[in-house]
CSV table of C-alpha atoms and ligand atoms in Angstrom, one decimal:
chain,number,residue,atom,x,y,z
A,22,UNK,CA,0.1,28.9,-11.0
A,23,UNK,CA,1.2,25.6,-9.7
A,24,UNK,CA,2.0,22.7,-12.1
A,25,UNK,CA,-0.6,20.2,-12.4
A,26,UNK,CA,0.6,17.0,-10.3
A,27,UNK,CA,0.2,14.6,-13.3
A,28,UNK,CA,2.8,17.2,-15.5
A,29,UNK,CA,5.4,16.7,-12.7
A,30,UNK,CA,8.5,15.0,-13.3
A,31,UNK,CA,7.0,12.3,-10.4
A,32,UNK,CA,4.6,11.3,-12.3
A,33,UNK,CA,6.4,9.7,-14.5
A,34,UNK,CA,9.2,8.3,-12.2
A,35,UNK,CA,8.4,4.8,-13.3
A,36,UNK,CA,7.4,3.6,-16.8
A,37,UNK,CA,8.0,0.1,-18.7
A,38,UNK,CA,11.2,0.9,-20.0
A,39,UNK,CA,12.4,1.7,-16.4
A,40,UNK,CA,10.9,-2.1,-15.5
A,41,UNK,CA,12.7,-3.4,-19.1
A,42,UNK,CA,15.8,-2.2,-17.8
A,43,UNK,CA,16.0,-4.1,-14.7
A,44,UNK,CA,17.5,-8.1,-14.3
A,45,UNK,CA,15.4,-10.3,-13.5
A,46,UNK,CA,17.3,-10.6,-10.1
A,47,UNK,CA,16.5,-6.6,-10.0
A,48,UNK,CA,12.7,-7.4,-10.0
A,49,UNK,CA,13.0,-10.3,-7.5
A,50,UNK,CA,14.6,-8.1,-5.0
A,51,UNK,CA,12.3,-5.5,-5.7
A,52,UNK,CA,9.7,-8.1,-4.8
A,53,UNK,CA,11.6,-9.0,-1.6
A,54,UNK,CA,11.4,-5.8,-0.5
A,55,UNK,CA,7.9,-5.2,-0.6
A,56,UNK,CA,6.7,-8.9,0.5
A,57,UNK,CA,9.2,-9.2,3.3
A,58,UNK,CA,10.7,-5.9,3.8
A,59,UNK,CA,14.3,-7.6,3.2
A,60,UNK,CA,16.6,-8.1,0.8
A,61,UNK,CA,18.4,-11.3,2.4
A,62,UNK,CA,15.9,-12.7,4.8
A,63,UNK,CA,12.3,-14.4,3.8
A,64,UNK,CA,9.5,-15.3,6.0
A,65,UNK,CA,8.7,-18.9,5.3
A,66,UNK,CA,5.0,-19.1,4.4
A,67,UNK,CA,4.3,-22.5,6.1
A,68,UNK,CA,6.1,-21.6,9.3
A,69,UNK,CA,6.5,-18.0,9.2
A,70,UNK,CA,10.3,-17.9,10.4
A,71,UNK,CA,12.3,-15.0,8.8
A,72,UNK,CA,15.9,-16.3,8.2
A,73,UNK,CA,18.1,-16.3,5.0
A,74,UNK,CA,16.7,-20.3,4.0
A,75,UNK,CA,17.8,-22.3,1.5
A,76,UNK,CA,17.4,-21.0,-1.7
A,77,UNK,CA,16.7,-23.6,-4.3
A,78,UNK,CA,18.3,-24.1,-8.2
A,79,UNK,CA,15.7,-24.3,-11.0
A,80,UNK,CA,14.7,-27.5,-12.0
A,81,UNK,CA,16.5,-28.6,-15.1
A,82,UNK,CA,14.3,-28.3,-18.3
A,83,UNK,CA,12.8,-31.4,-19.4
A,84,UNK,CA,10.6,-30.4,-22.4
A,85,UNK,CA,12.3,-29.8,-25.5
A,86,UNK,CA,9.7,-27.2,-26.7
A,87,UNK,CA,11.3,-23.3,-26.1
A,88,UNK,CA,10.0,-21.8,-23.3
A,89,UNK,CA,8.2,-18.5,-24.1
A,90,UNK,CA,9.7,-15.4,-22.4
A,91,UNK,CA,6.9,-14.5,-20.6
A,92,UNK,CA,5.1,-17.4,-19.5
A,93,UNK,CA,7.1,-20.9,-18.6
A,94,UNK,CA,9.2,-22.1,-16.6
A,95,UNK,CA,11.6,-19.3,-17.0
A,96,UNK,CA,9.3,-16.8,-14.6
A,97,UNK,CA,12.1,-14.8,-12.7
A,98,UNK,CA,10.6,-15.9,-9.2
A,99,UNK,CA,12.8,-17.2,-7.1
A,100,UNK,CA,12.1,-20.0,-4.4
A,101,UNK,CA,13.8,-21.3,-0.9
A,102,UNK,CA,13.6,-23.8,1.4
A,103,UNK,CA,12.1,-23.7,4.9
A,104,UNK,CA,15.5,-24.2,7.5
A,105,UNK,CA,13.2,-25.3,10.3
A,106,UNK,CA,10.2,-26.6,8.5
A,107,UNK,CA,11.6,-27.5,5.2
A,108,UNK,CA,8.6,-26.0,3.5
A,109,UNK,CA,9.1,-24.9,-0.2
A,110,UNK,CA,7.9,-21.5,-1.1
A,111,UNK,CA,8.2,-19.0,-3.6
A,112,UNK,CA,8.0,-15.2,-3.9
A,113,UNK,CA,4.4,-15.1,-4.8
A,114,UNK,CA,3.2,-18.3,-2.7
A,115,UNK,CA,0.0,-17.6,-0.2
A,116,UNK,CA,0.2,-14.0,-2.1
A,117,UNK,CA,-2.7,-13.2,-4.1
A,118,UNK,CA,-1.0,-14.2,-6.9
A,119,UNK,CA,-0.3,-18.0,-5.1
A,120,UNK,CA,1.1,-20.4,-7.9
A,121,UNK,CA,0.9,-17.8,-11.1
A,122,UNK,CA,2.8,-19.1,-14.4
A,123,UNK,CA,3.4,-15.3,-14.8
A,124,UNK,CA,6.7,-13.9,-14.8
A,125,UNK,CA,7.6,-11.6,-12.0
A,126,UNK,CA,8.3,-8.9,-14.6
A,127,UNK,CA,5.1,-9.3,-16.1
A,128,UNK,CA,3.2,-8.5,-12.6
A,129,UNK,CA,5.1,-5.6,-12.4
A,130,UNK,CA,4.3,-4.1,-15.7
A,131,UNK,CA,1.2,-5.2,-15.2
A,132,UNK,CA,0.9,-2.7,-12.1
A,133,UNK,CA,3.0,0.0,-14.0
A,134,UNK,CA,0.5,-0.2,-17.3
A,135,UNK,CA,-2.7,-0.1,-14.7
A,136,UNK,CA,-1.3,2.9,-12.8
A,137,UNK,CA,0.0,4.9,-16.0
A,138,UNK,CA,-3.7,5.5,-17.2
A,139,UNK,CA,-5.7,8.2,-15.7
A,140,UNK,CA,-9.5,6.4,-15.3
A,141,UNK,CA,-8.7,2.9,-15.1
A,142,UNK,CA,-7.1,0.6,-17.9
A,143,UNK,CA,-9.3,-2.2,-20.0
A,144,UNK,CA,-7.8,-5.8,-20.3
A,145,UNK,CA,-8.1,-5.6,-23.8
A,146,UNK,CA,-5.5,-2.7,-23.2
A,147,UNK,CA,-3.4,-4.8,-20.9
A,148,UNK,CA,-3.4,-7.4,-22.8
A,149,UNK,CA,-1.9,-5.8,-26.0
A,150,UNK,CA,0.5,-4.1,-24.2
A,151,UNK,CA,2.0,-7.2,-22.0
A,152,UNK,CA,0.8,-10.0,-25.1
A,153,UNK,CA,-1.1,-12.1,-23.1
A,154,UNK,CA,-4.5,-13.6,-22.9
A,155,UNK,CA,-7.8,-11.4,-22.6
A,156,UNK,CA,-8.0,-13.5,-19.5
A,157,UNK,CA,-4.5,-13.7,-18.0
A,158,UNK,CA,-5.1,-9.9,-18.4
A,159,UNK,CA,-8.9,-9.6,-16.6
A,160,UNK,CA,-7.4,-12.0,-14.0
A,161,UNK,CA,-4.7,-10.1,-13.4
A,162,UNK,CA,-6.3,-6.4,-13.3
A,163,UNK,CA,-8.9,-8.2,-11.1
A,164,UNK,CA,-6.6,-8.9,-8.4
A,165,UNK,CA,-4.9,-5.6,-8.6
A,166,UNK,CA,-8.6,-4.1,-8.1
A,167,UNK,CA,-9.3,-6.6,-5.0
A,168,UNK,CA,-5.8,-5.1,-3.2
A,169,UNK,CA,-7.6,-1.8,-4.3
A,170,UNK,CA,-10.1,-2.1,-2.1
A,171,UNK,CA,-8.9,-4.2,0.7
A,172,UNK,CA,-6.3,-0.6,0.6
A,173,UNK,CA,-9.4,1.9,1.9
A,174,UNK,CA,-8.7,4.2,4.4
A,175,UNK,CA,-9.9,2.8,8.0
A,176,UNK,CA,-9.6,6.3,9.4
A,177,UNK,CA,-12.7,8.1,10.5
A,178,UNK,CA,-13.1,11.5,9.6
A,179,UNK,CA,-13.0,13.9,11.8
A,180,UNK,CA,-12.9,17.4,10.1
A,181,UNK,CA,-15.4,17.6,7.4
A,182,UNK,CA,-16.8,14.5,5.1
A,183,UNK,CA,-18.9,14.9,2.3
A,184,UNK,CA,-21.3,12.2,1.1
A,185,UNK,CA,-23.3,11.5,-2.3
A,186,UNK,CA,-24.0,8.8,-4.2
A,187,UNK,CA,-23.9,8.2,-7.6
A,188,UNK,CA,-26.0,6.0,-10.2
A,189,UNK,CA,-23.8,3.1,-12.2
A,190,UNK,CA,-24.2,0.1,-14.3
A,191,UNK,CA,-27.8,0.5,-15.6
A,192,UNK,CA,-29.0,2.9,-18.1
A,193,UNK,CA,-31.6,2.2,-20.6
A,194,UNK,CA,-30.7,3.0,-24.1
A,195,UNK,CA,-33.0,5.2,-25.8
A,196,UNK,CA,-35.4,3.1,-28.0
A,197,UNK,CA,-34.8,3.6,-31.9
A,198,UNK,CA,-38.1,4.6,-32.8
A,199,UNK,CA,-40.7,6.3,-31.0
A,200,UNK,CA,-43.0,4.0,-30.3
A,201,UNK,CA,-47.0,4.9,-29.5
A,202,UNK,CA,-47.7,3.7,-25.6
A,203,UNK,CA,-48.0,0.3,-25.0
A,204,UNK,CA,-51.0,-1.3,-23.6
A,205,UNK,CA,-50.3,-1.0,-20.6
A,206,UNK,CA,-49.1,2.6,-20.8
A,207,UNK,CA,-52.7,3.4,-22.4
A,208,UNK,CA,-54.7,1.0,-19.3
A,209,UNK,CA,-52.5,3.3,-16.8
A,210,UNK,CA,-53.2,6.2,-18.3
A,211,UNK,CA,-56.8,5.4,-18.5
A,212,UNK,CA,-56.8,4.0,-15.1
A,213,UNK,CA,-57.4,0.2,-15.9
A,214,UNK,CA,-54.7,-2.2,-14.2
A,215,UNK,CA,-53.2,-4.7,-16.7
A,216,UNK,CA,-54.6,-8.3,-15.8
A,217,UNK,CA,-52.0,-10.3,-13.7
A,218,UNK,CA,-49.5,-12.3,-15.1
A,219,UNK,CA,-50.8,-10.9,-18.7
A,220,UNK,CA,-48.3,-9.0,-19.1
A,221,UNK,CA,-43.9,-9.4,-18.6
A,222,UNK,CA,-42.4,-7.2,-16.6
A,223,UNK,CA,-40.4,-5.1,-19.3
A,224,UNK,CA,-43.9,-5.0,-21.5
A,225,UNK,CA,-45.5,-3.5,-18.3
A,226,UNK,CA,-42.9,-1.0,-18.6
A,227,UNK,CA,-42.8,-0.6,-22.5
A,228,UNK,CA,-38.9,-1.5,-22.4
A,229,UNK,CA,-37.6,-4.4,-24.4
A,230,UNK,CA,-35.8,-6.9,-22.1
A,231,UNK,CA,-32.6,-5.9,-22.5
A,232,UNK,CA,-33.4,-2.4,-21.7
A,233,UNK,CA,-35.3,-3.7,-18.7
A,234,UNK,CA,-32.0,-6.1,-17.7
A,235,UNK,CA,-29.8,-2.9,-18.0
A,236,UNK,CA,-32.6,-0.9,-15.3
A,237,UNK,CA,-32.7,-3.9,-13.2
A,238,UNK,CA,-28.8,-3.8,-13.0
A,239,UNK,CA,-28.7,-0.3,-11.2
A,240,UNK,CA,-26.6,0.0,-8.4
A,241,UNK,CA,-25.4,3.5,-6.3
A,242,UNK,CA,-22.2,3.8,-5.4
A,243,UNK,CA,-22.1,5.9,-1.9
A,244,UNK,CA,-18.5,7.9,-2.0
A,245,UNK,CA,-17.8,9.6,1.1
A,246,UNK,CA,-14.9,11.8,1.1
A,247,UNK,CA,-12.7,13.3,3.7
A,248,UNK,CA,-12.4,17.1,2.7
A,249,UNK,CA,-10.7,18.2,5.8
A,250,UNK,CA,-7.8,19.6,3.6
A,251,UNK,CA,-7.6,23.7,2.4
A,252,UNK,CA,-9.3,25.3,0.0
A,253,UNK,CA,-8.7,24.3,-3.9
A,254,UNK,CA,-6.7,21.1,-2.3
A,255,UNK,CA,-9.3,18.6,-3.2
A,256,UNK,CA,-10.7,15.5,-1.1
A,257,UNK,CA,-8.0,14.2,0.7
A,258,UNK,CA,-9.2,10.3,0.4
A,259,UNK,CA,-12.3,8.4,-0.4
A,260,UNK,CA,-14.5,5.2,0.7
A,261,UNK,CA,-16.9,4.0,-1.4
A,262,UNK,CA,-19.5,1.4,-0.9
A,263,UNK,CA,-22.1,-0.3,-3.3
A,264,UNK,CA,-25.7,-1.0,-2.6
A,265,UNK,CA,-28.7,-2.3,-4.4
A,266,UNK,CA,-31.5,-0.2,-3.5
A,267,UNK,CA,-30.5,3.4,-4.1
A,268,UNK,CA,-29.9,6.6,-1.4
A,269,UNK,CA,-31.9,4.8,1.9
A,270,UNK,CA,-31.6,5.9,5.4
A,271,UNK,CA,-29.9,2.1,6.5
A,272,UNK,CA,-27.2,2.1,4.0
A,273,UNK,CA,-26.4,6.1,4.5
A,274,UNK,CA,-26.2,5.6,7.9
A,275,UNK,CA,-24.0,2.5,7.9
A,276,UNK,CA,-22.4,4.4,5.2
A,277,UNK,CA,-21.6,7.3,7.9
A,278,UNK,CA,-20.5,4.8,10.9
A,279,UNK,CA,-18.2,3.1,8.7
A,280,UNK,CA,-16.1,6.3,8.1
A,281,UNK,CA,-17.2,9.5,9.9
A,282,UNK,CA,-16.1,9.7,13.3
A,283,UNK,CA,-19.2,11.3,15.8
A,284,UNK,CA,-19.5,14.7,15.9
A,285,UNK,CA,-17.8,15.4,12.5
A,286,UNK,CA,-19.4,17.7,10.0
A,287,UNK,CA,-21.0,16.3,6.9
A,288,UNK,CA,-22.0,17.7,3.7
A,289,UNK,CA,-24.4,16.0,1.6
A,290,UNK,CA,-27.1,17.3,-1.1
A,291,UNK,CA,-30.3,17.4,0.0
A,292,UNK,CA,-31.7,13.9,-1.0
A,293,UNK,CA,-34.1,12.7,1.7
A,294,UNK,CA,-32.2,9.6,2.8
A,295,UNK,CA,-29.6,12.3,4.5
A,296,UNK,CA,-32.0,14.0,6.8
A,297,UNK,CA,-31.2,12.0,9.9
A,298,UNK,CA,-27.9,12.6,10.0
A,299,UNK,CA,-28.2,15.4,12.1
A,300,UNK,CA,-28.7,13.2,15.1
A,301,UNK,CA,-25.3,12.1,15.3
A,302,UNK,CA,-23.3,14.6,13.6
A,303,UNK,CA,-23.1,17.9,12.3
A,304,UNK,CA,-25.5,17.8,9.0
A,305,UNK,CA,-25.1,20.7,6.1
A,306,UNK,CA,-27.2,20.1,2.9
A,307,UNK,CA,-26.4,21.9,-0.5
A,308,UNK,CA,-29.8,22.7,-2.6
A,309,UNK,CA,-28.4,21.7,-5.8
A,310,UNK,CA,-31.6,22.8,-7.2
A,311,UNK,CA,-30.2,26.3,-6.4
A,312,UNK,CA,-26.3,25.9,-6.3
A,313,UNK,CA,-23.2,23.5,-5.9
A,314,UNK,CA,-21.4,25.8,-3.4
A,315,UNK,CA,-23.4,27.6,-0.7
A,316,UNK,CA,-22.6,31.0,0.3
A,317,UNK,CA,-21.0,29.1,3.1
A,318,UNK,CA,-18.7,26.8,1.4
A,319,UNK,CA,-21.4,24.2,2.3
A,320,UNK,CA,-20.9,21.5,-1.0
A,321,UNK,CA,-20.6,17.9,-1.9
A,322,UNK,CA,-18.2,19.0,-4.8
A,323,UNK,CA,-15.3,16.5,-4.0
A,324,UNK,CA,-17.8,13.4,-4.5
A,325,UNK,CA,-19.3,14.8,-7.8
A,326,UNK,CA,-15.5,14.9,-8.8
A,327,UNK,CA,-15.2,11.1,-7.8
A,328,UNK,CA,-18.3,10.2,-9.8
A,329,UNK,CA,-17.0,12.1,-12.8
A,330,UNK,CA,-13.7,10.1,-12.7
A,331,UNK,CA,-15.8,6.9,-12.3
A,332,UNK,CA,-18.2,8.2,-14.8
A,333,UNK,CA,-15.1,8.5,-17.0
A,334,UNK,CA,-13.8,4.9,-16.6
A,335,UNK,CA,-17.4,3.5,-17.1
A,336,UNK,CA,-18.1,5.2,-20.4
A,337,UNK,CA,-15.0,5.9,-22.3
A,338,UNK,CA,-12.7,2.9,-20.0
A,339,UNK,CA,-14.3,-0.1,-19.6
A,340,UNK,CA,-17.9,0.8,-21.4
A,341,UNK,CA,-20.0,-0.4,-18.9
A,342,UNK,CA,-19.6,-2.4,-15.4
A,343,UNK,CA,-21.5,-5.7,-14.2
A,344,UNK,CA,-23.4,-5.3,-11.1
A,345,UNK,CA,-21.0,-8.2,-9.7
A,346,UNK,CA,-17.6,-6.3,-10.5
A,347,UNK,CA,-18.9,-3.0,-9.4
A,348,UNK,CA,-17.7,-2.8,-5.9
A,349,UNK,CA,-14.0,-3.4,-7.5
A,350,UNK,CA,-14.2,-1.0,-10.3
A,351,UNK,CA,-15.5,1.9,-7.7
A,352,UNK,CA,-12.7,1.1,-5.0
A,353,UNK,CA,-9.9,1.0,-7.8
A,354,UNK,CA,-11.1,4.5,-8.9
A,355,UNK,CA,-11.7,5.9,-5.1
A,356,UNK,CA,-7.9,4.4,-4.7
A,357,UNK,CA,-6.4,6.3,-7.8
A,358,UNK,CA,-8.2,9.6,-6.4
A,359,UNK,CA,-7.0,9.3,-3.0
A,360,UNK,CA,-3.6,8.6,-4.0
A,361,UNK,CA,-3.3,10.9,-7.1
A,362,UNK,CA,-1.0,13.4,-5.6
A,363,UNK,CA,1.7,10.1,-4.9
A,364,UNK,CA,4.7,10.2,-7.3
A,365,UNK,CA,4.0,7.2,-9.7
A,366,UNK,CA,6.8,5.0,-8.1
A,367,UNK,CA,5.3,5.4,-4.8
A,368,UNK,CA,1.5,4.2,-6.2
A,369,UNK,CA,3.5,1.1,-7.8
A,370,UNK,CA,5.4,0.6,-4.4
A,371,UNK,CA,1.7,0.7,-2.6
A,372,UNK,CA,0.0,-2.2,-4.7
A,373,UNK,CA,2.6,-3.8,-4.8
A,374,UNK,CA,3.7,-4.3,-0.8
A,375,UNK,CA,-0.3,-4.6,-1.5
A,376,UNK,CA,-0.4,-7.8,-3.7
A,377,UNK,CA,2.6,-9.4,-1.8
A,378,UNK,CA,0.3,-9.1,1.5
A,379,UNK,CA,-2.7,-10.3,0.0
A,380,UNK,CA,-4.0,-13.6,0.6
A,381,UNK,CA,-5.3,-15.7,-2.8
A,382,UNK,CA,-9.0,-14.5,-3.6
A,383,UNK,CA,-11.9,-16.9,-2.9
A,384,UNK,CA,-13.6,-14.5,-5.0
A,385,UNK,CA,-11.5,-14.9,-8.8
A,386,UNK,CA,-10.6,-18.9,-8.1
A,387,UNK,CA,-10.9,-21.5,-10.5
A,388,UNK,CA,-11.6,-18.1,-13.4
A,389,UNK,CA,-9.1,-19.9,-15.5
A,390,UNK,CA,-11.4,-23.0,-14.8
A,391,UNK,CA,-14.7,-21.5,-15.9
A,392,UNK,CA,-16.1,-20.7,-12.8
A,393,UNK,CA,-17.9,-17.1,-13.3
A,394,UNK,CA,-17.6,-14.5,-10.8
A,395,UNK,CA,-21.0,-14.7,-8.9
A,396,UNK,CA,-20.2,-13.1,-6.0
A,397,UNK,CA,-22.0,-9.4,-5.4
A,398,UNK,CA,-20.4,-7.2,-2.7
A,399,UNK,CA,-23.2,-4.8,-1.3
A,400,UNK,CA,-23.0,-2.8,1.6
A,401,UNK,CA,-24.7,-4.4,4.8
B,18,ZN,ZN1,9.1,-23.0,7.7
């Protein structure tokens, strides 16, 4: 039998000692590399020249106070001047990491910690493991998560996709006691409407109002996965999408234009919201009340194992999502399944090149201020 890929030897190509072994000039190469694809040359940020510029000293320390080794002015990151422009920039300016206090070794174990857990890792996790804030660490997983999902295959699938959703963030605990009905439960049952505005919503339902908050918060994540590949070889990639309303019709089918190319074969299960797909490509449906895998292979199998690793990382990970962090926490768990089979180095070589080509967030600024993150990503 073939060795499982997280047993081989390339799994664990990278690790932190491998990053605590490196100079800090090491790591600022290594950063080079992946912002600029060069060792020697930089691309001015302001300008966008590539040409060996001026690189600048470090300002001489001022403040008599010792400066930490992981945040302060001793931060490994390099920074040149602009020959044509004389713009100043460093190796993380316009990066999604613009202006960070963090060291450049500290991003990169950062990405090593995140990508060393199976499910996901927890910034109380991080942050015990690099000794920084709870919110340095948030903040910094965050960001990894928003390269995450600006990383989704663009692709459209042309073999065979499967499609499901799954249900995430809101699931009401059961109640302590067992409670007789409420009133309005009796007046339902009896046929009697409650009186308008007599009753709050979560006494209509006989939930208390944080059990109502945690039903209001349910969100479906809709996975589509490209299973094109052999048997026993698993999906090959997968897009995911969040929306508000459960399975519809819209969001299925902009689910399907988004990713499957016409004409391709999809396998879904037989929720109701699938049924038109056969207009525009080649619909199978599994009765799940029956089976998972038809006598004809037909199955939507390779989503079921995405939802099972998101599952994983929403119970025993990060216990629990937010509505409003959702769409970031399903595309950083659709990005460790499509790129499972990568030797670790090679996952720590893709966010990165990913974080140095990323533009600063509109989404996470001013966190470190105060300002919340309000902003919910659904699909349209
Ligand atoms: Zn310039």
């Amino acid at each position: 039998m073939a060795q499982h890929h997280r047993l081989s030897p390339s799994a664990r190509d990278i690790n932190v000692l491998t990053v605590q072994g490196l100079t800090d000039l090491e790591i600022a190469t290594l950063f080079a590399k992946w912002r600029w694809d060069s060792e020697d040359k930089q691309a001015c940020t302001s300008c966008g020249t590539l040409d060996t510029h001026y690189p600048r000293r470090r300002r001489r320390r001022i403040s008599r106070r010792p400066a930490s080794s992981a945040i302060g002015p001793n931060t490994g990151n390099p920074s040149w001047q602009c020959k044509h422009c004389y713009a100043v920039f460093s190796l993380t300016s316009g990066t999604i990491f613009d202006s960070t206090k963090l060291s450049l070794r500290l991003i990169l174990l950062g990405a090593v910690i995140m990508l060393t857990s199976g499910n996901g890792t927890s910034a109380v996790a991080a942050m015990q493991a690099l000794g920084v804030s709870y919110k340095t660490a948030f903040l910094m997983l965050h960001r990894f998560r928003e390269v995450m999902a600006l990383d989704q295959p663009t692709e459209p699938i042309k073999g065979i996709a499967q499609m499901d959703g799954g249900y995430f963030c809101g699931k009401p605990r059961k109640s302590n006691v067992h409670r007789p009905a409420t009133r309005s439960q009796m007046m339902n049952r009896y046929g009697k409407q409650p009186m308008p505005g007599e009753l709050k919503p979560w006494e209509q339902a006989g939930m208390s109002y944080r059990n109502w908050m945690k039903k209001r918060n349910k969100r479906v994540v809709l996975a589509v996965t490209d299973s094109s590949g052999g048997r026993g070889e698993g999906s090959r990639s997968v897009m995911v999408a969040v929306a508000q309303m459960g399975e519809t019709e819209l969001n299925v089918r902009s689910m399907a234009a988004r990713h499957v190319a016409p004409g391709a074969m999809i396998w879904t299960d037989e929720a109701g919201a699938y049924n038109q797909l056969g207009r525009d490509y080649e619909h199978y449906a599994v009765s799940h009340a029956e089976r998972y895998v038809d006598p004809e292979g037909v199955t939507d199998n390779h989503c079921e194992s995405f939802f099972s690793r998101l599952r994983r990382a929403e119970y025993g990970v990060y216990h629990g999502f937010r509505p409003v962090n959702l769409h970031f926490y399903a595309c950083e768990a659709a990005w460790r399944h499509t790129h499972r089979r990568l030797s670790k180095r090679a996952q720590v070589d893709r966010l990165m090149s990913g974080v140095l080509q990323a533009a600063l967030s509109t989404r996470l600024r001013g966190y470190h201020a105060g300002k919340g993150i309000r902003t919910e990503i659904l699909i349209d």
